[in-house]
Amino acid sequence: MSITSGFLVSLSSGSKATSCEACHRLARCHAPLHDNSVETVDVSCRCDDGVVGDGFTCYNKSTCSDDCCGRGYYWSPLQGCVDVDECSQPRPPCGPGQVCVNTPGSFTCLLPDQKSRTAVKSRPRSVKFGCGSAQCPPGHDCLQVNGTSQCVDPCQNYTPLQDTRRSTNLWADPESRVCDMHTDWQGWYRLFIGNSSVRMPERCIQRHMCGTDAPLWLRTPHPLKTEGIVWAEVCGSWEQDCCQFQSNPIHVKACPGNYYVYKLVSPNLCRLAYCADANTAVCSTCADGESCVSRDNINWRCEPDPRSSLRLVNGDTACSGRVEIFHNSQWGTVCDDSWDLNDAQVVCRQLGCGPAQSAPSAAHFGPGTGPIWMDDVACTGSESALSQCGHNGFGIHDCLHSEDAGVICSAAFSDVRLVNGDTACSGRVEIFHNSQWGTVCSDLWDLNDAQVVCRQLGCGPAQSAPILAHFGPGTGQIWMDDVACTGSESALSQCGHNGFGNQNCNHDEDAGVICSGRFLQPELACGRDSLRLMVQKSLLEEQGLNASSAHLIDPRCHQQEDHRETMWYLVERREGVCGNLVEYNSRHITYSNILFVYPFDGTNVSVSIPMSVPFTCVFPLDDTTSLGTAIRYQLPRNSLGVVRSGEPNRVVMTLYQRPDYSLPLPPGSVSLPLGSALHVGASVENYDNSTFVLLLENCYVTNSPGADDPDKYFLIQNRCPVDRRHVTVDESGRSRRALFSALLFQFHGTYEDVYLHCRISLCDGDSGPCRPSCSRRRARSAGASGHQLPVTIGPISWF
């Protein structure tokens, strides 16, 4: 990687500078009239006779050799210490499929598509590192640990950099100026001034501060925790410009606990050194739930996170309780005058819970203490925060704490909402990820993307896909960019995109949608013995959905009553039936399920993605008959990992994000919703016989990682799909790879993690046909000769 400084370097005629102070102590400053005492805007620095270098850094040839150079540099009698370009060596150090990027004294292995992105973007971008033939999880780097390369979290593997002389408040001592050019930077560093953790400054620093001549500061903002590891641009301040020296880029990561770690590299001049911002010491004192904020990057303070300004207290779940808001540095309650379901809906949305079930009043969850901050609250139901609703003014009320308001929200919720629109079915698109609402960039945003959002929200067909913050700019994270939906997905999160938080946008590019606004508006009857969900057939048909195709979480459950204009779907009110999720607490028992409805014609896609309609019935419990202890039966979350077994050098099975088997899911924690499509590819590696092709013999799901578990749910059996509505085989018996798609449903009546196993055989194409005929007649395969290969992925967790 070639980075030029703000000064022009010329070994033959010296390096041009604006001040003689820039010259090395073994260099001479050449100014007009040969008056070295006069500072001018046109001087040059030349190393003395017998000394080599560029004038800013000089080496004594008689005393220097390779010993003068740090790791990653070699000695040149003409130039001094020169960076070793590891990426140009005959055997590059990066693994297969990775891009080697040279950095001063070292190198970086990145994914193929990241070199070009990071070279042209002016803002920090998330990067992933290669480690040999493996890929590190997001937020991890490939580092040497006990002599071996491993993927590690730099937040837990850093070196404290406790140089008080780097402080932004410290003037450089001419006799002991800091020079980072020859430091052997290895790994990651955390900055300290004394015992206080600090950050690099994000503002121009006056020259000769931070114990050096040209202080280095961060030109790009520090990242959020959700961005993982990012590139960051570094500038050095000098006479003419705050960014007169554009030094080598570095990596930065935000860590839990309000601190940052930095992967530093050697600057390209000796006059440059990294700064530690003394003003950011206050950030190390911020408590949990607080952020360190500043408007001018000089004066910092701790403030509650936006999502921490609202909470529910004294409830049985995280989504029920007395409503309390944080105002004027103090928690207080809300009066129940005019309190209704619209107000509760806003609270549930702001907290990331599901739809509001009720809006209890009269201190249903017990009386609070302290101020009563809001009274006569009047929400329309579309606001994104309770503070945006009409009320009398903070602290203006005529109530007692015996009138404190509460909410009961559903535990399940949609991860998409529309904000700032004229109706509930129009507005800026926001998604909930990593416990935070954020926006979607409008790069590549089109009607296919809007169609998925409208379907997910039950708002009828999409009418338009406004771009460029048509509904006003949002705040906080921009979670998705370059969204590429086919239009058949059941959720926006299933569409192709750059990865959550990977974007190059501003909020003035936020995407929106305008839907027809015809809600499905299902009616739910919570009976003594059964739950009955009614939907207008005409509204389903408007969205291209076949009312007769529906089933519940368990695909075998599709009991329905067909009336002239409506369709009723029934499920017995009993735990474990049709995938019912049952939750108990001291006050209520809750039954939840999901209805899946399919398009009329799914022949043009690999698997017809259904629309999902979650529904929940809450029944009060008599205190004299309720259970004495709470029993929680919850969907496991955030626990999907991909593992390989069998013969990893021979057979590999991979999950893909897209129906065209592109965008493989990375290893690590992933989560897939019920009813989403598993796009699976299997391939044989390093197999010498080119006449053999891959055949999917049997693919099945178990609740254990063992392929021999006797309790199996078959997706493919005898080379053919068991249920063509849920499984499509796109390629088998044609090449060294096999492809199939299947819908992810509840397979065993539980919400336990599941594992996908496939028995794969190698079929000799020279000996006869290999493509499955889906009849009793079987193709001749190498499996009969002991070449059947088991391969497993999982666990796969529901949510």
PDB file of N, CA, C and O in Angstrom, residues 581-623:
ATOM      1  N   LEU A 581     -46.294 -22.312  21.369  1.00  0.00           N
ATOM      2  CA  LEU A 581     -45.357 -21.878  22.411  1.00  0.00           C
ATOM      3  C   LEU A 581     -46.181 -21.382  23.584  1.00  0.00           C
ATOM      4  O   LEU A 581     -47.032 -20.497  23.424  1.00  0.00           O
ATOM      5  N   VAL A 582     -45.968 -21.945  24.754  1.00  0.00           N
ATOM      6  CA  VAL A 582     -46.752 -21.602  25.941  1.00  0.00           C
ATOM      7  C   VAL A 582     -45.825 -20.997  26.976  1.00  0.00           C
ATOM      8  O   VAL A 582     -44.766 -21.553  27.280  1.00  0.00           O
ATOM      9  N   GLU A 583     -46.199 -19.830  27.501  1.00  0.00           N
ATOM     10  CA  GLU A 583     -45.425 -19.144  28.541  1.00  0.00           C
ATOM     11  C   GLU A 583     -46.319 -18.907  29.747  1.00  0.00           C
ATOM     12  O   GLU A 583     -47.487 -18.502  29.597  1.00  0.00           O
ATOM     13  N   TYR A 584     -45.769 -19.177  30.932  1.00  0.00           N
ATOM     14  CA  TYR A 584     -46.500 -18.989  32.172  1.00  0.00           C
ATOM     15  C   TYR A 584     -45.833 -17.899  33.002  1.00  0.00           C
ATOM     16  O   TYR A 584     -44.618 -17.722  32.949  1.00  0.00           O
ATOM     17  N   ASN A 585     -46.626 -17.175  33.769  1.00  0.00           N
ATOM     18  CA  ASN A 585     -46.099 -16.364  34.862  1.00  0.00           C
ATOM     19  C   ASN A 585     -47.169 -16.310  35.940  1.00  0.00           C
ATOM     20  O   ASN A 585     -48.194 -16.997  35.846  1.00  0.00           O
ATOM     21  N   SER A 586     -46.968 -15.514  36.945  1.00  0.00           N
ATOM     22  CA  SER A 586     -47.885 -15.523  38.086  1.00  0.00           C
ATOM     23  C   SER A 586     -49.246 -14.942  37.761  1.00  0.00           C
ATOM     24  O   SER A 586     -50.200 -15.160  38.495  1.00  0.00           O
ATOM     25  N   ARG A 587     -49.368 -14.201  36.632  1.00  0.00           N
ATOM     26  CA  ARG A 587     -50.640 -13.556  36.319  1.00  0.00           C
ATOM     27  C   ARG A 587     -51.314 -14.097  35.069  1.00  0.00           C
ATOM     28  O   ARG A 587     -52.520 -14.016  34.936  1.00  0.00           O
ATOM     29  N   HIS A 588     -50.500 -14.601  34.101  1.00  0.00           N
ATOM     30  CA  HIS A 588     -51.067 -14.942  32.810  1.00  0.00           C
ATOM     31  C   HIS A 588     -50.476 -16.241  32.267  1.00  0.00           C
ATOM     32  O   HIS A 588     -49.389 -16.656  32.658  1.00  0.00           O
ATOM     33  N   ILE A 589     -51.222 -16.862  31.342  1.00  0.00           N
ATOM     34  CA  ILE A 589     -50.698 -17.938  30.522  1.00  0.00           C
ATOM     35  C   ILE A 589     -50.889 -17.513  29.071  1.00  0.00           C
ATOM     36  O   ILE A 589     -51.957 -17.016  28.689  1.00  0.00           O
ATOM     37  N   THR A 590     -49.832 -17.637  28.266  1.00  0.00           N
ATOM     38  CA  THR A 590     -49.832 -17.112  26.900  1.00  0.00           C
ATOM     39  C   THR A 590     -49.604 -18.243  25.914  1.00  0.00           C
ATOM     40  O   THR A 590     -48.690 -19.064  26.091  1.00  0.00           O
ATOM     41  N   TYR A 591     -50.436 -18.291  24.853  1.00  0.00           N
ATOM     42  CA  TYR A 591     -50.293 -19.253  23.763  1.00  0.00           C
ATOM     43  C   TYR A 591     -49.922 -18.477  22.496  1.00  0.00           C
ATOM     44  O   TYR A 591     -50.625 -17.526  22.124  1.00  0.00           O
ATOM     45  N   SER A 592     -48.853 -18.883  21.834  1.00  0.00           N
ATOM     46  CA  SER A 592     -48.400 -18.200  20.620  1.00  0.00           C
ATOM     47  C   SER A 592     -48.148 -19.218  19.524  1.00  0.00           C
ATOM     48  O   SER A 592     -47.705 -20.345  19.787  1.00  0.00           O
ATOM     49  N   ASN A 593     -48.420 -18.806  18.280  1.00  0.00           N
ATOM     50  CA  ASN A 593     -48.133 -19.629  17.122  1.00  0.00           C
ATOM     51  C   ASN A 593     -47.947 -18.698  15.932  1.00  0.00           C
ATOM     52  O   ASN A 593     -48.066 -17.468  16.064  1.00  0.00           O
ATOM     53  N   ILE A 594     -47.640 -19.248  14.776  1.00  0.00           N
ATOM     54  CA  ILE A 594     -47.446 -18.459  13.558  1.00  0.00           C
ATOM     55  C   ILE A 594     -48.187 -19.153  12.423  1.00  0.00           C
ATOM     56  O   ILE A 594     -48.073 -20.372  12.251  1.00  0.00           O
ATOM     57  N   LEU A 595     -48.949 -18.379  11.664  1.00  0.00           N
ATOM     58  CA  LEU A 595     -49.616 -18.885  10.469  1.00  0.00           C
ATOM     59  C   LEU A 595     -48.758 -18.545   9.258  1.00  0.00           C
ATOM     60  O   LEU A 595     -48.332 -17.397   9.081  1.00  0.00           O
ATOM     61  N   PHE A 596     -48.496 -19.539   8.406  1.00  0.00           N
ATOM     62  CA  PHE A 596     -47.720 -19.343   7.180  1.00  0.00           C
ATOM     63  C   PHE A 596     -48.646 -19.526   5.982  1.00  0.00           C
ATOM     64  O   PHE A 596     -49.315 -20.556   5.858  1.00  0.00           O
ATOM     65  N   VAL A 597     -48.689 -18.513   5.098  1.00  0.00           N
ATOM     66  CA  VAL A 597     -49.547 -18.552   3.923  1.00  0.00           C
ATOM     67  C   VAL A 597     -48.672 -18.416   2.684  1.00  0.00           C
ATOM     68  O   VAL A 597     -47.828 -17.514   2.603  1.00  0.00           O
ATOM     69  N   TYR A 598     -48.901 -19.267   1.675  1.00  0.00           N
ATOM     70  CA  TYR A 598     -48.024 -19.347   0.507  1.00  0.00           C
ATOM     71  C   TYR A 598     -48.603 -18.607  -0.698  1.00  0.00           C
ATOM     72  O   TYR A 598     -49.822 -18.462  -0.832  1.00  0.00           O
ATOM     73  N   PRO A 599     -47.737 -18.163  -1.608  1.00  0.00           N
ATOM     74  CA  PRO A 599     -48.210 -17.568  -2.866  1.00  0.00           C
ATOM     75  C   PRO A 599     -48.954 -18.609  -3.712  1.00  0.00           C
ATOM     76  O   PRO A 599     -48.764 -19.816  -3.562  1.00  0.00           O
ATOM     77  N   PHE A 600     -49.797 -18.111  -4.634  1.00  0.00           N
ATOM     78  CA  PHE A 600     -50.540 -18.997  -5.517  1.00  0.00           C
ATOM     79  C   PHE A 600     -49.614 -19.830  -6.388  1.00  0.00           C
ATOM     80  O   PHE A 600     -49.785 -21.025  -6.546  1.00  0.00           O
ATOM     81  N   ASP A 601     -48.617 -19.178  -6.983  1.00  0.00           N
ATOM     82  CA  ASP A 601     -47.750 -19.852  -7.936  1.00  0.00           C
ATOM     83  C   ASP A 601     -46.312 -19.689  -7.500  1.00  0.00           C
ATOM     84  O   ASP A 601     -45.747 -18.611  -7.596  1.00  0.00           O
ATOM     85  N   GLY A 602     -45.719 -20.730  -6.979  1.00  0.00           N
ATOM     86  CA  GLY A 602     -44.323 -20.664  -6.544  1.00  0.00           C
ATOM     87  C   GLY A 602     -43.396 -21.427  -7.440  1.00  0.00           C
ATOM     88  O   GLY A 602     -42.299 -21.801  -7.042  1.00  0.00           O
ATOM     89  N   THR A 603     -43.819 -21.667  -8.696  1.00  0.00           N
ATOM     90  CA  THR A 603     -43.011 -22.500  -9.585  1.00  0.00           C
ATOM     91  C   THR A 603     -41.775 -21.783 -10.107  1.00  0.00           C
ATOM     92  O   THR A 603     -40.868 -22.417 -10.607  1.00  0.00           O
ATOM     93  N   ASN A 604     -41.740 -20.451 -10.015  1.00  0.00           N
ATOM     94  CA  ASN A 604     -40.620 -19.711 -10.604  1.00  0.00           C
ATOM     95  C   ASN A 604     -39.498 -19.453  -9.616  1.00  0.00           C
ATOM     96  O   ASN A 604     -38.535 -18.803  -9.942  1.00  0.00           O
ATOM     97  N   VAL A 605     -39.650 -19.906  -8.382  1.00  0.00           N
ATOM     98  CA  VAL A 605     -38.592 -19.736  -7.395  1.00  0.00           C
ATOM     99  C   VAL A 605     -38.257 -21.099  -6.814  1.00  0.00           C
ATOM    100  O   VAL A 605     -39.032 -22.047  -6.899  1.00  0.00           O
ATOM    101  N   SER A 606     -37.058 -21.200  -6.242  1.00  0.00           N
ATOM    102  CA  SER A 606     -36.617 -22.500  -5.755  1.00  0.00           C
ATOM    103  C   SER A 606     -37.517 -23.015  -4.647  1.00  0.00           C
ATOM    104  O   SER A 606     -37.824 -24.192  -4.574  1.00  0.00           O
ATOM    105  N   VAL A 607     -37.939 -22.150  -3.756  1.00  0.00           N
ATOM    106  CA  VAL A 607     -38.877 -22.504  -2.696  1.00  0.00           C
ATOM    107  C   VAL A 607     -39.832 -21.331  -2.526  1.00  0.00           C
ATOM    108  O   VAL A 607     -39.399 -20.187  -2.465  1.00  0.00           O
ATOM    109  N   SER A 608     -41.137 -21.591  -2.455  1.00  0.00           N
ATOM    110  CA  SER A 608     -42.109 -20.518  -2.285  1.00  0.00           C
ATOM    111  C   SER A 608     -42.064 -20.032  -0.846  1.00  0.00           C
ATOM    112  O   SER A 608     -42.409 -20.765   0.083  1.00  0.00           O
ATOM    113  N   ILE A 609     -41.614 -18.779  -0.650  1.00  0.00           N
ATOM    114  CA  ILE A 609     -41.482 -18.223   0.686  1.00  0.00           C
ATOM    115  C   ILE A 609     -42.856 -17.791   1.182  1.00  0.00           C
ATOM    116  O   ILE A 609     -43.526 -16.972   0.544  1.00  0.00           O
ATOM    117  N   PRO A 610     -43.335 -18.291   2.315  1.00  0.00           N
ATOM    118  CA  PRO A 610     -44.660 -17.888   2.796  1.00  0.00           C
ATOM    119  C   PRO A 610     -44.617 -16.569   3.554  1.00  0.00           C
ATOM    120  O   PRO A 610     -43.563 -16.127   4.014  1.00  0.00           O
ATOM    121  N   MET A 611     -45.779 -15.930   3.669  1.00  0.00           N
ATOM    122  CA  MET A 611     -45.918 -14.794   4.566  1.00  0.00           C
ATOM    123  C   MET A 611     -46.282 -15.331   5.945  1.00  0.00           C
ATOM    124  O   MET A 611     -47.075 -16.273   6.068  1.00  0.00           O
ATOM    125  N   SER A 612     -45.697 -14.760   6.986  1.00  0.00           N
ATOM    126  CA  SER A 612     -45.941 -15.240   8.346  1.00  0.00           C
ATOM    127  C   SER A 612     -46.833 -14.261   9.093  1.00  0.00           C
ATOM    128  O   SER A 612     -46.670 -13.044   8.985  1.00  0.00           O
ATOM    129  N   VAL A 613     -47.795 -14.798   9.842  1.00  0.00           N
ATOM    130  CA  VAL A 613     -48.714 -13.996  10.661  1.00  0.00           C
ATOM    131  C   VAL A 613     -48.639 -14.534  12.088  1.00  0.00           C
ATOM    132  O   VAL A 613     -49.314 -15.511  12.432  1.00  0.00           O
ATOM    133  N   PRO A 614     -47.809 -13.942  12.954  1.00  0.00           N
ATOM    134  CA  PRO A 614     -47.761 -14.398  14.348  1.00  0.00           C
ATOM    135  C   PRO A 614     -49.060 -14.022  15.073  1.00  0.00           C
ATOM    136  O   PRO A 614     -49.662 -12.985  14.797  1.00  0.00           O
ATOM    137  N   PHE A 615     -49.488 -14.868  16.002  1.00  0.00           N
ATOM    138  CA  PHE A 615     -50.663 -14.523  16.815  1.00  0.00           C
ATOM    139  C   PHE A 615     -50.478 -15.086  18.217  1.00  0.00           C
ATOM    140  O   PHE A 615     -49.818 -16.108  18.425  1.00  0.00           O
ATOM    141  N   THR A 616     -51.068 -14.387  19.175  1.00  0.00           N
ATOM    142  CA  THR A 616     -50.883 -14.708  20.590  1.00  0.00           C
ATOM    143  C   THR A 616     -52.191 -14.501  21.340  1.00  0.00           C
ATOM    144  O   THR A 616     -52.887 -13.503  21.124  1.00  0.00           O
ATOM    145  N   CYS A 617     -52.537 -15.427  22.209  1.00  0.00           N
ATOM    146  CA  CYS A 617     -53.677 -15.294  23.117  1.00  0.00           C
ATOM    147  C   CYS A 617     -53.162 -15.306  24.551  1.00  0.00           C
ATOM    148  O   CYS A 617     -52.367 -16.177  24.929  1.00  0.00           O
ATOM    149  N   VAL A 618     -53.596 -14.328  25.336  1.00  0.00           N
ATOM    150  CA  VAL A 618     -53.186 -14.205  26.728  1.00  0.00           C
ATOM    151  C   VAL A 618     -54.408 -14.444  27.615  1.00  0.00           C
ATOM    152  O   VAL A 618     -55.433 -13.769  27.462  1.00  0.00           O
ATOM    153  N   PHE A 619     -54.313 -15.391  28.537  1.00  0.00           N
ATOM    154  CA  PHE A 619     -55.410 -15.718  29.432  1.00  0.00           C
ATOM    155  C   PHE A 619     -54.988 -15.412  30.864  1.00  0.00           C
ATOM    156  O   PHE A 619     -53.889 -15.788  31.291  1.00  0.00           O
ATOM    157  N   PRO A 620     -55.841 -14.716  31.613  1.00  0.00           N
ATOM    158  CA  PRO A 620     -55.504 -14.449  33.022  1.00  0.00           C
ATOM    159  C   PRO A 620     -55.567 -15.727  33.846  1.00  0.00           C
ATOM    160  O   PRO A 620     -56.322 -16.650  33.539  1.00  0.00           O
ATOM    161  N   LEU A 621     -54.760 -15.793  34.868  1.00  0.00           N
ATOM    162  CA  LEU A 621     -54.748 -16.923  35.787  1.00  0.00           C
ATOM    163  C   LEU A 621     -55.314 -16.507  37.130  1.00  0.00           C
ATOM    164  O   LEU A 621     -55.015 -15.418  37.629  1.00  0.00           O
ATOM    165  N   ASP A 622     -56.135 -17.373  37.712  1.00  0.00           N
ATOM    166  CA  ASP A 622     -56.610 -17.153  39.080  1.00  0.00           C
ATOM    167  C   ASP A 622     -55.442 -17.399  40.021  1.00  0.00           C
ATOM    168  O   ASP A 622     -54.767 -18.435  39.944  1.00  0.00           O
ATOM    169  N   ASP A 623     -55.182 -16.439  40.912  1.00  0.00           N
ATOM    170  CA  ASP A 623     -54.034 -16.557  41.795  1.00  0.00           C
ATOM    171  C   ASP A 623     -54.084 -17.818  42.641  1.00  0.00           C
ATOM    172  O   ASP A 623     -53.052 -18.352  43.051  1.00  0.00           O
TER     173      ASP A 623
END
